[in-house]
Amino acid sequence: MPAPWWQSAVIYQIYPRSFADANGDGIGDLPGVTSKVPYLADVLGVDAIWLSPFYPSPQKDFGYDVADHADIAPEYGTLDDFDALMATCSEHGLRVIVDFVPNHTSDQHRWFLESRASRSAGKRDWYVWADRAPDGGPPSNWLSVFGGSAWEWDAETGQYYLHSFLTSQPDLNWRNPEVRAAQHDVLRFWLDRGVSGFRIDVAHFIAKDPEMRDNPAAIADDGDGWFKELGAYDAQSHLYDKGHPDVHGFFRELRKVFDDYPDTYSIGEIHEDDPRAWVSYLGAQGDELHQVFDFSLLYAPWDASALRELLDRQEAILPEGAWPNHVLGNHDEPRFAFRRGADAARIGAMLLLTSRGTPTLYYGDELGMTQPVIPPEDQLDPWGRAGEVVGRDGCRTPMQWDGSVHGGFSAPGTASTWLPVHPDHVTRNVATQLSDEDSILNLHRRLLAARKASPALQLGDYLPLDGLPDGVLGWERISGDDRRVVLLNLATRYEFVDGVHGTIEVATTVHREHERVTGRLLLAAHEGVVVRPA
Ligand code: NOJ
Ligand code: CA
């Protein structure tokens, strides 16, 4: 049996609002994405794109508040534009994954408008409604990830509704079979249009405690990654407001829908530190989600021994037949190059694209894009405006295509772009980097090409190398006769690695490529190499 396509694929995440603006209104759109397909497929060389939400939406949470699951927001285009994008992608052999937001909708979605109309409305039970607690307050102590109580009082009908995120993002009631059927129809709608799969937003939130019990206080460090910085939210242990075991039944149903369409892939966004809980979403029989995002590299200490431990641990916790994945950035996290610096961005690219697993590359990270510091009061992101965290505008600034006034994102005559283009676009952009052999963009291109040409890099086993100098992380990838050795010097000084024989195929410093190594390899500070053994 050949491996499923998504195991050897490299996925590229596009934030549609920020990628390319075809009609000059300062907002990215689907025709913009279509115009960049040749760049993605042929110049860069990725295999699939994941599009963050492009559905009609009041944009309170920039598309994660969906007002209609089966259409395109007017500022992004039309369904015809979507079909045109699909056709262009298929001409270029690029697969398309779309974002599925199951947990909540916009409060402007017709389902919610109907649900809130009256207590006897046909869709009342499609959302999570509850009476006041005996003390007159909200039904439970559950909190919104974005701050405050997760319950909003609806004076018209005299009940509270649940919103795990913004008040304008009411949670759907997945315990209602009609809701599940309607959501399955949403999946089929996009599968029928040719998509290859779904990234599933906060997938574990869809099942909560049916009794809506209060969450207990957190014991020590009980935070779960993404939300760790949030004081009040993190002070609770989130036992009851998400991840109820019934979620597995819901996922098994989703999997049946996926399995009706050959080659469909799903990856859940699940922030979960406990490895056993994390793998449980793949299904006891491998019959739930195909993958669960592994966010552990995002905030791992950037040193060789911590990363070695992390990669080994990841291999150890995955059940037989499951496949790892890696992420260095996304639309919720400060950019990798901003957090770690330019040297780490190059080594990070090599790690991401040569370790065992499916990499997801965030748009602009191939340029080492960094981010401006935007004060909370200037942010559009509701979470950023709340000021408790860095905020997410910074990692969502427009893609930097060239050195022109709006960085080639919008035509130069455009009045302004929805978020400011980073001032460094004058030098950091696709056009400039394509003509610089040693740019981080060309490093990505060489890594992607090497990966495509090597069964070992794509699908091979992972064999960590022992006995390396302290600052060096290394492993071998093996598939039959095909082998590659990856050595990453994370230290700030040079290091020698002994016993290496072969040819350097890709290096973070281009002048080292094609060098023959016979025994002792010198790695400069922050230098990484992929060696093809002799
Ligand atoms: C996770 C998404 O990645 C984030 O952008 C969004 O705000 C929340 N889910 C709510 O949908
Ligand atoms: Ca536009």
Tab-separated table of C-alpha atoms in Angstrom, residues 166-459:
chain	number	residue	atom	x	y	z
A	166	LEU	CA	-16.179	35.895	21.427
A	167	THR	CA	-19.767	36.686	22.465
A	168	SER	CA	-20.391	36.929	18.717
A	169	GLN	CA	-19.237	33.282	18.309
A	170	PRO	CA	-21.968	31.154	19.941
A	171	ASP	CA	-21.094	27.462	20.449
A	172	LEU	CA	-23.104	24.914	18.494
A	173	ASN	CA	-24.670	21.986	20.324
A	174	TRP	CA	-23.032	18.931	18.769
A	175	ARG	CA	-25.183	16.669	20.920
A	176	ASN	CA	-28.092	17.537	18.633
A	177	PRO	CA	-28.080	15.078	15.680
A	178	GLU	CA	-29.486	17.748	13.346
A	179	VAL	CA	-26.424	19.905	14.017
A	180	ARG	CA	-24.124	17.017	13.230
A	181	ALA	CA	-26.020	16.225	10.022
A	182	ALA	CA	-25.879	19.884	8.975
A	183	GLN	CA	-22.135	20.002	9.629
A	184	HIS	CA	-21.611	16.792	7.669
A	185	ASP	CA	-23.394	18.493	4.780
A	186	VAL	CA	-20.945	21.390	5.048
A	187	LEU	CA	-18.057	18.948	4.678
A	188	ARG	CA	-19.706	17.302	1.665
A	189	PHE	CA	-20.336	20.684	0.063
A	190	TRP	CA	-16.584	21.389	-0.036
A	191	LEU	CA	-15.572	17.811	-0.815
A	192	ASP	CA	-17.908	17.912	-3.815
A	193	ARG	CA	-16.055	21.041	-4.947
A	194	GLY	CA	-12.836	19.082	-4.929
A	195	VAL	CA	-11.045	19.890	-1.687
A	196	SER	CA	-8.663	17.265	-0.334
A	197	GLY	CA	-9.361	17.808	3.328
A	198	PHE	CA	-9.929	20.003	6.327
A	199	ARG	CA	-8.077	21.740	9.086
A	200	ILE	CA	-10.504	21.506	11.987
A	201	ASP	CA	-10.660	24.520	14.254
A	202	VAL	CA	-10.488	23.855	18.037
A	203	ALA	CA	-11.735	20.357	17.281
A	204	HIS	CA	-11.874	19.118	20.896
A	205	PHE	CA	-14.199	21.952	21.972
A	206	ILE	CA	-17.229	20.372	20.319
A	207	ALA	CA	-18.004	18.061	23.270
A	208	LYS	CA	-18.580	19.482	26.739
A	209	ASP	CA	-19.855	18.038	29.971
A	210	PRO	CA	-23.620	17.549	29.460
A	211	GLU	CA	-24.177	18.501	33.110
A	212	MET	CA	-22.148	21.681	32.639
A	213	ARG	CA	-20.265	21.263	35.889
A	214	ASP	CA	-17.946	23.996	37.141
A	215	ASN	CA	-14.291	23.666	36.198
A	216	PRO	CA	-12.050	23.169	39.219
A	217	ALA	CA	-9.135	25.488	39.931
A	218	ALA	CA	-5.948	24.576	38.084
A	219	ILE	CA	-3.369	22.561	39.936
A	220	ALA	CA	0.046	24.158	39.447
A	221	ASP	CA	0.987	24.419	35.774
A	222	ASP	CA	-2.129	23.073	34.149
A	223	GLY	CA	-2.105	25.381	31.131
A	224	ASP	CA	-2.355	23.991	27.656
A	225	GLY	CA	0.123	25.692	25.372
A	226	TRP	CA	-1.631	28.275	23.256
A	227	PHE	CA	-3.736	29.586	26.128
A	228	LYS	CA	-0.980	29.553	28.726
A	229	GLU	CA	-0.493	33.286	28.784
A	230	LEU	CA	-4.088	33.971	29.686
A	231	GLY	CA	-4.258	34.539	33.428
A	232	ALA	CA	-7.867	33.861	34.377
A	233	TYR	CA	-8.480	31.196	31.739
A	234	ASP	CA	-5.395	29.384	32.828
A	235	ALA	CA	-6.328	29.487	36.485
A	236	GLN	CA	-8.945	26.828	35.745
A	237	SER	CA	-8.447	23.201	34.909
A	238	HIS	CA	-10.570	22.773	31.789
A	239	LEU	CA	-12.117	19.475	32.756
A	240	TYR	CA	-15.673	20.167	31.773
A	241	ASP	CA	-15.837	22.821	29.063
A	242	LYS	CA	-14.163	20.840	26.265
A	243	GLY	CA	-12.726	17.439	25.381
A	244	HIS	CA	-15.617	15.365	26.817
A	245	PRO	CA	-15.136	11.693	25.784
A	246	ASP	CA	-18.249	11.902	23.592
A	247	VAL	CA	-16.083	13.856	21.152
A	248	HIS	CA	-14.725	10.539	19.883
A	249	GLY	CA	-18.130	9.454	18.631
A	250	PHE	CA	-18.509	12.775	16.812
A	251	PHE	CA	-15.102	12.341	15.175
A	252	ARG	CA	-15.857	8.769	14.129
A	253	GLU	CA	-18.915	10.103	12.321
A	254	LEU	CA	-16.806	12.764	10.611
A	255	ARG	CA	-14.332	10.116	9.545
A	256	LYS	CA	-17.112	8.178	7.818
A	257	VAL	CA	-17.977	11.291	5.813
A	258	PHE	CA	-14.305	11.731	4.880
A	259	ASP	CA	-13.956	8.085	3.929
A	260	ASP	CA	-16.714	8.416	1.350
A	261	TYR	CA	-14.305	10.624	-0.596
A	262	PRO	CA	-11.015	8.936	-1.487
A	263	ASP	CA	-7.795	10.468	-0.148
A	264	THR	CA	-9.477	12.917	2.201
A	265	TYR	CA	-7.310	14.247	4.997
A	266	SER	CA	-8.194	15.893	8.302
A	267	ILE	CA	-6.015	17.584	10.870
A	268	GLY	CA	-7.415	18.813	14.156
A	269	GLU	CA	-6.326	21.924	15.991
A	270	ILE	CA	-6.179	20.548	19.507
A	271	HIS	CA	-4.155	22.212	22.228
A	272	GLU	CA	-3.509	19.385	24.611
A	273	ASP	CA	-0.344	18.792	26.626
A	274	ASP	CA	-1.186	15.305	27.897
A	275	PRO	CA	0.201	12.943	25.241
A	276	ARG	CA	-2.382	10.237	25.915
A	277	ALA	CA	-5.264	12.641	25.469
A	278	TRP	CA	-3.542	14.109	22.412
A	279	VAL	CA	-3.213	10.784	20.563
A	280	SER	CA	-6.734	9.747	21.569
A	281	TYR	CA	-8.110	12.038	18.860
A	282	LEU	CA	-6.634	9.777	16.194
A	283	GLY	CA	-9.091	7.129	17.388
A	284	ALA	CA	-8.464	3.868	19.199
A	285	GLN	CA	-8.755	2.116	15.831
A	286	GLY	CA	-7.229	4.943	13.792
A	287	ASP	CA	-10.818	5.846	12.922
A	288	GLU	CA	-11.021	9.508	13.955
A	289	LEU	CA	-8.822	12.380	12.707
A	290	HIS	CA	-5.906	11.636	10.379
A	291	GLN	CA	-3.640	13.963	12.323
A	292	VAL	CA	-3.664	16.275	15.312
A	293	PHE	CA	-1.496	19.376	15.058
A	294	ASP	CA	1.695	18.977	17.009
A	295	PHE	CA	2.500	22.434	18.364
A	296	SER	CA	5.375	21.302	20.545
A	297	LEU	CA	8.116	22.813	18.335
A	298	LEU	CA	6.532	26.256	18.570
A	299	TYR	CA	7.719	26.938	22.070
A	300	ALA	CA	10.343	24.269	22.593
A	301	PRO	CA	13.602	25.541	24.080
A	302	TRP	CA	15.803	26.096	21.026
A	303	ASP	CA	18.717	23.876	21.949
A	304	ALA	CA	19.938	20.534	20.674
A	305	SER	CA	19.162	18.386	23.693
A	306	ALA	CA	15.649	19.772	24.244
A	307	LEU	CA	14.801	19.330	20.568
A	308	ARG	CA	16.236	15.820	20.513
A	309	GLU	CA	14.088	14.933	23.503
A	310	LEU	CA	11.046	16.460	21.869
A	311	LEU	CA	11.462	14.605	18.568
A	312	ASP	CA	12.106	11.313	20.335
A	313	ARG	CA	9.114	11.800	22.604
A	314	GLN	CA	6.921	12.557	19.630
A	315	GLU	CA	7.998	9.332	17.953
A	316	ALA	CA	7.401	7.399	21.166
A	317	ILE	CA	3.861	8.575	21.832
A	318	LEU	CA	2.491	8.028	18.334
A	319	PRO	CA	0.610	4.771	17.959
A	320	GLU	CA	1.608	2.238	15.313
A	321	GLY	CA	0.833	3.528	11.827
A	322	ALA	CA	0.323	7.154	12.908
A	323	TRP	CA	2.401	9.857	11.260
A	324	PRO	CA	3.988	12.920	12.932
A	325	ASN	CA	3.589	16.535	11.879
A	326	HIS	CA	5.466	19.743	12.598
A	327	VAL	CA	4.628	23.414	12.782
A	328	LEU	CA	6.823	26.474	13.388
A	329	GLY	CA	4.186	29.144	12.896
A	330	ASN	CA	0.567	29.935	12.180
A	331	HIS	CA	-1.939	32.795	12.250
A	332	ASP	CA	-2.242	32.655	16.047
A	333	GLU	CA	1.425	32.712	17.029
A	334	PRO	CA	4.146	35.354	16.889
A	335	ARG	CA	6.317	34.653	13.847
A	336	PHE	CA	9.161	32.208	14.331
A	337	ALA	CA	11.827	34.561	12.963
A	338	PHE	CA	10.523	37.296	15.272
A	339	ARG	CA	10.784	35.081	18.333
A	340	ARG	CA	13.991	33.256	17.489
A	341	GLY	CA	15.895	35.416	15.022
A	342	ALA	CA	17.185	34.976	11.484
A	343	ASP	CA	19.743	32.227	12.166
A	344	ALA	CA	17.190	30.041	13.917
A	345	ALA	CA	14.760	30.612	11.062
A	346	ARG	CA	17.191	28.930	8.650
A	347	ILE	CA	17.963	25.989	10.912
A	348	GLY	CA	14.247	25.793	11.735
A	349	ALA	CA	13.425	25.465	8.038
A	350	MET	CA	15.842	22.561	7.736
A	351	LEU	CA	14.421	20.888	10.817
A	352	LEU	CA	10.837	21.388	9.644
A	353	LEU	CA	11.464	20.023	6.156
A	354	THR	CA	13.771	17.097	6.929
A	355	SER	CA	12.421	15.561	10.122
A	356	ARG	CA	9.933	12.704	9.894
A	357	GLY	CA	6.420	14.027	9.506
A	358	THR	CA	4.149	16.328	7.565
A	359	PRO	CA	5.344	19.943	7.760
A	360	THR	CA	2.969	22.876	7.644
A	361	LEU	CA	4.728	26.024	6.496
A	362	TYR	CA	3.101	29.354	7.386
A	363	TYR	CA	2.949	31.897	4.546
A	364	GLY	CA	5.896	34.291	4.607
A	365	ASP	CA	7.991	32.088	6.882
A	366	GLU	CA	9.850	31.033	3.731
A	367	LEU	CA	11.096	34.646	3.616
A	368	GLY	CA	11.951	34.681	7.301
A	369	MET	CA	9.200	37.288	7.686
A	370	THR	CA	9.231	38.874	11.095
A	371	GLN	CA	6.630	41.186	12.574
A	372	PRO	CA	6.096	44.744	13.737
A	373	VAL	CA	5.215	45.396	17.364
A	374	ILE	CA	1.660	46.769	17.333
A	375	PRO	CA	0.301	48.359	20.538
A	376	PRO	CA	-2.953	46.757	21.761
A	377	GLU	CA	-5.036	49.859	21.054
A	378	ASP	CA	-3.977	49.760	17.393
A	379	GLN	CA	-4.733	46.073	16.886
A	380	LEU	CA	-7.664	44.765	14.891
A	381	ASP	CA	-7.442	41.315	16.494
A	382	PRO	CA	-9.928	41.186	19.389
A	383	TRP	CA	-7.524	39.094	21.422
A	384	GLY	CA	-4.676	41.510	20.778
A	385	ARG	CA	-6.884	44.445	21.741
A	386	ALA	CA	-7.625	42.726	25.046
A	387	GLY	CA	-3.925	43.343	25.672
A	388	GLU	CA	-3.187	40.236	27.703
A	389	VAL	CA	-1.140	38.662	24.929
A	390	VAL	CA	1.087	39.803	22.063
A	391	GLY	CA	-1.929	39.649	19.777
A	392	ARG	CA	-2.212	38.234	16.313
A	393	ASP	CA	-2.103	41.202	13.927
A	394	GLY	CA	1.683	40.982	13.877
A	395	CYS	CA	1.822	37.512	12.368
A	396	ARG	CA	-0.892	38.371	9.834
A	397	THR	CA	0.684	41.291	7.975
A	398	PRO	CA	0.559	41.140	4.154
A	399	MET	CA	2.803	38.777	2.251
A	400	GLN	CA	5.914	40.526	0.941
A	401	TRP	CA	6.164	39.904	-2.797
A	402	ASP	CA	8.419	42.771	-3.884
A	403	GLY	CA	9.876	46.091	-2.799
A	404	SER	CA	7.094	48.300	-4.169
A	405	VAL	CA	4.937	50.516	-1.978
A	406	HIS	CA	2.566	47.795	-0.714
A	407	GLY	CA	5.127	45.051	-1.093
A	408	GLY	CA	3.355	43.722	-4.198
A	409	PHE	CA	0.456	42.587	-1.994
A	410	SER	CA	-1.815	45.332	-3.345
A	411	ALA	CA	-1.185	47.409	-6.459
A	412	PRO	CA	0.868	50.549	-5.701
A	413	GLY	CA	-2.170	52.808	-6.294
A	414	THR	CA	-4.108	51.164	-3.431
A	415	ALA	CA	-4.922	53.620	-0.631
A	416	SER	CA	-3.997	51.306	2.229
A	417	THR	CA	-3.803	47.626	3.099
A	418	TRP	CA	-5.947	46.044	5.837
A	419	LEU	CA	-2.880	45.659	8.027
A	420	PRO	CA	0.297	47.608	7.335
A	421	VAL	CA	2.950	45.835	5.276
A	422	HIS	CA	6.087	45.312	7.369
A	423	PRO	CA	8.548	48.114	6.531
A	424	ASP	CA	11.306	45.571	5.877
A	425	HIS	CA	9.477	44.459	2.701
A	426	VAL	CA	11.773	46.860	0.846
A	427	THR	CA	14.554	44.308	1.221
A	428	ARG	CA	12.773	41.167	2.472
A	429	ASN	CA	10.528	40.038	-0.348
A	430	VAL	CA	10.072	37.211	-2.832
A	431	ALA	CA	11.574	39.056	-5.814
A	432	THR	CA	14.765	40.072	-4.009
A	433	GLN	CA	15.229	36.718	-2.365
A	434	LEU	CA	14.762	34.780	-5.593
A	435	SER	CA	17.756	36.566	-7.053
A	436	ASP	CA	19.925	35.953	-3.980
A	437	GLU	CA	21.315	32.442	-4.047
A	438	ASP	CA	21.891	32.398	-0.289
A	439	SER	CA	18.435	33.724	0.711
A	440	ILE	CA	16.197	31.833	3.117
A	441	LEU	CA	13.641	31.530	0.296
A	442	ASN	CA	16.149	29.737	-1.911
A	443	LEU	CA	17.108	27.570	1.070
A	444	HIS	CA	13.442	26.537	1.329
A	445	ARG	CA	13.339	25.833	-2.396
A	446	ARG	CA	16.411	23.617	-2.221
A	447	LEU	CA	15.090	21.783	0.840
A	448	LEU	CA	11.732	21.204	-0.813
A	449	ALA	CA	13.403	19.955	-3.999
A	450	ALA	CA	15.723	17.637	-2.059
A	451	ARG	CA	12.762	16.319	-0.112
A	452	LYS	CA	10.763	15.665	-3.255
A	453	ALA	CA	13.663	13.734	-4.757
A	454	SER	CA	14.333	11.554	-1.724
A	455	PRO	CA	12.056	8.769	-0.448
A	456	ALA	CA	14.127	8.813	2.755
A	457	LEU	CA	13.370	12.480	3.444
A	458	GLN	CA	9.735	12.109	2.545
A	459	LEU	CA	8.732	8.869	4.157
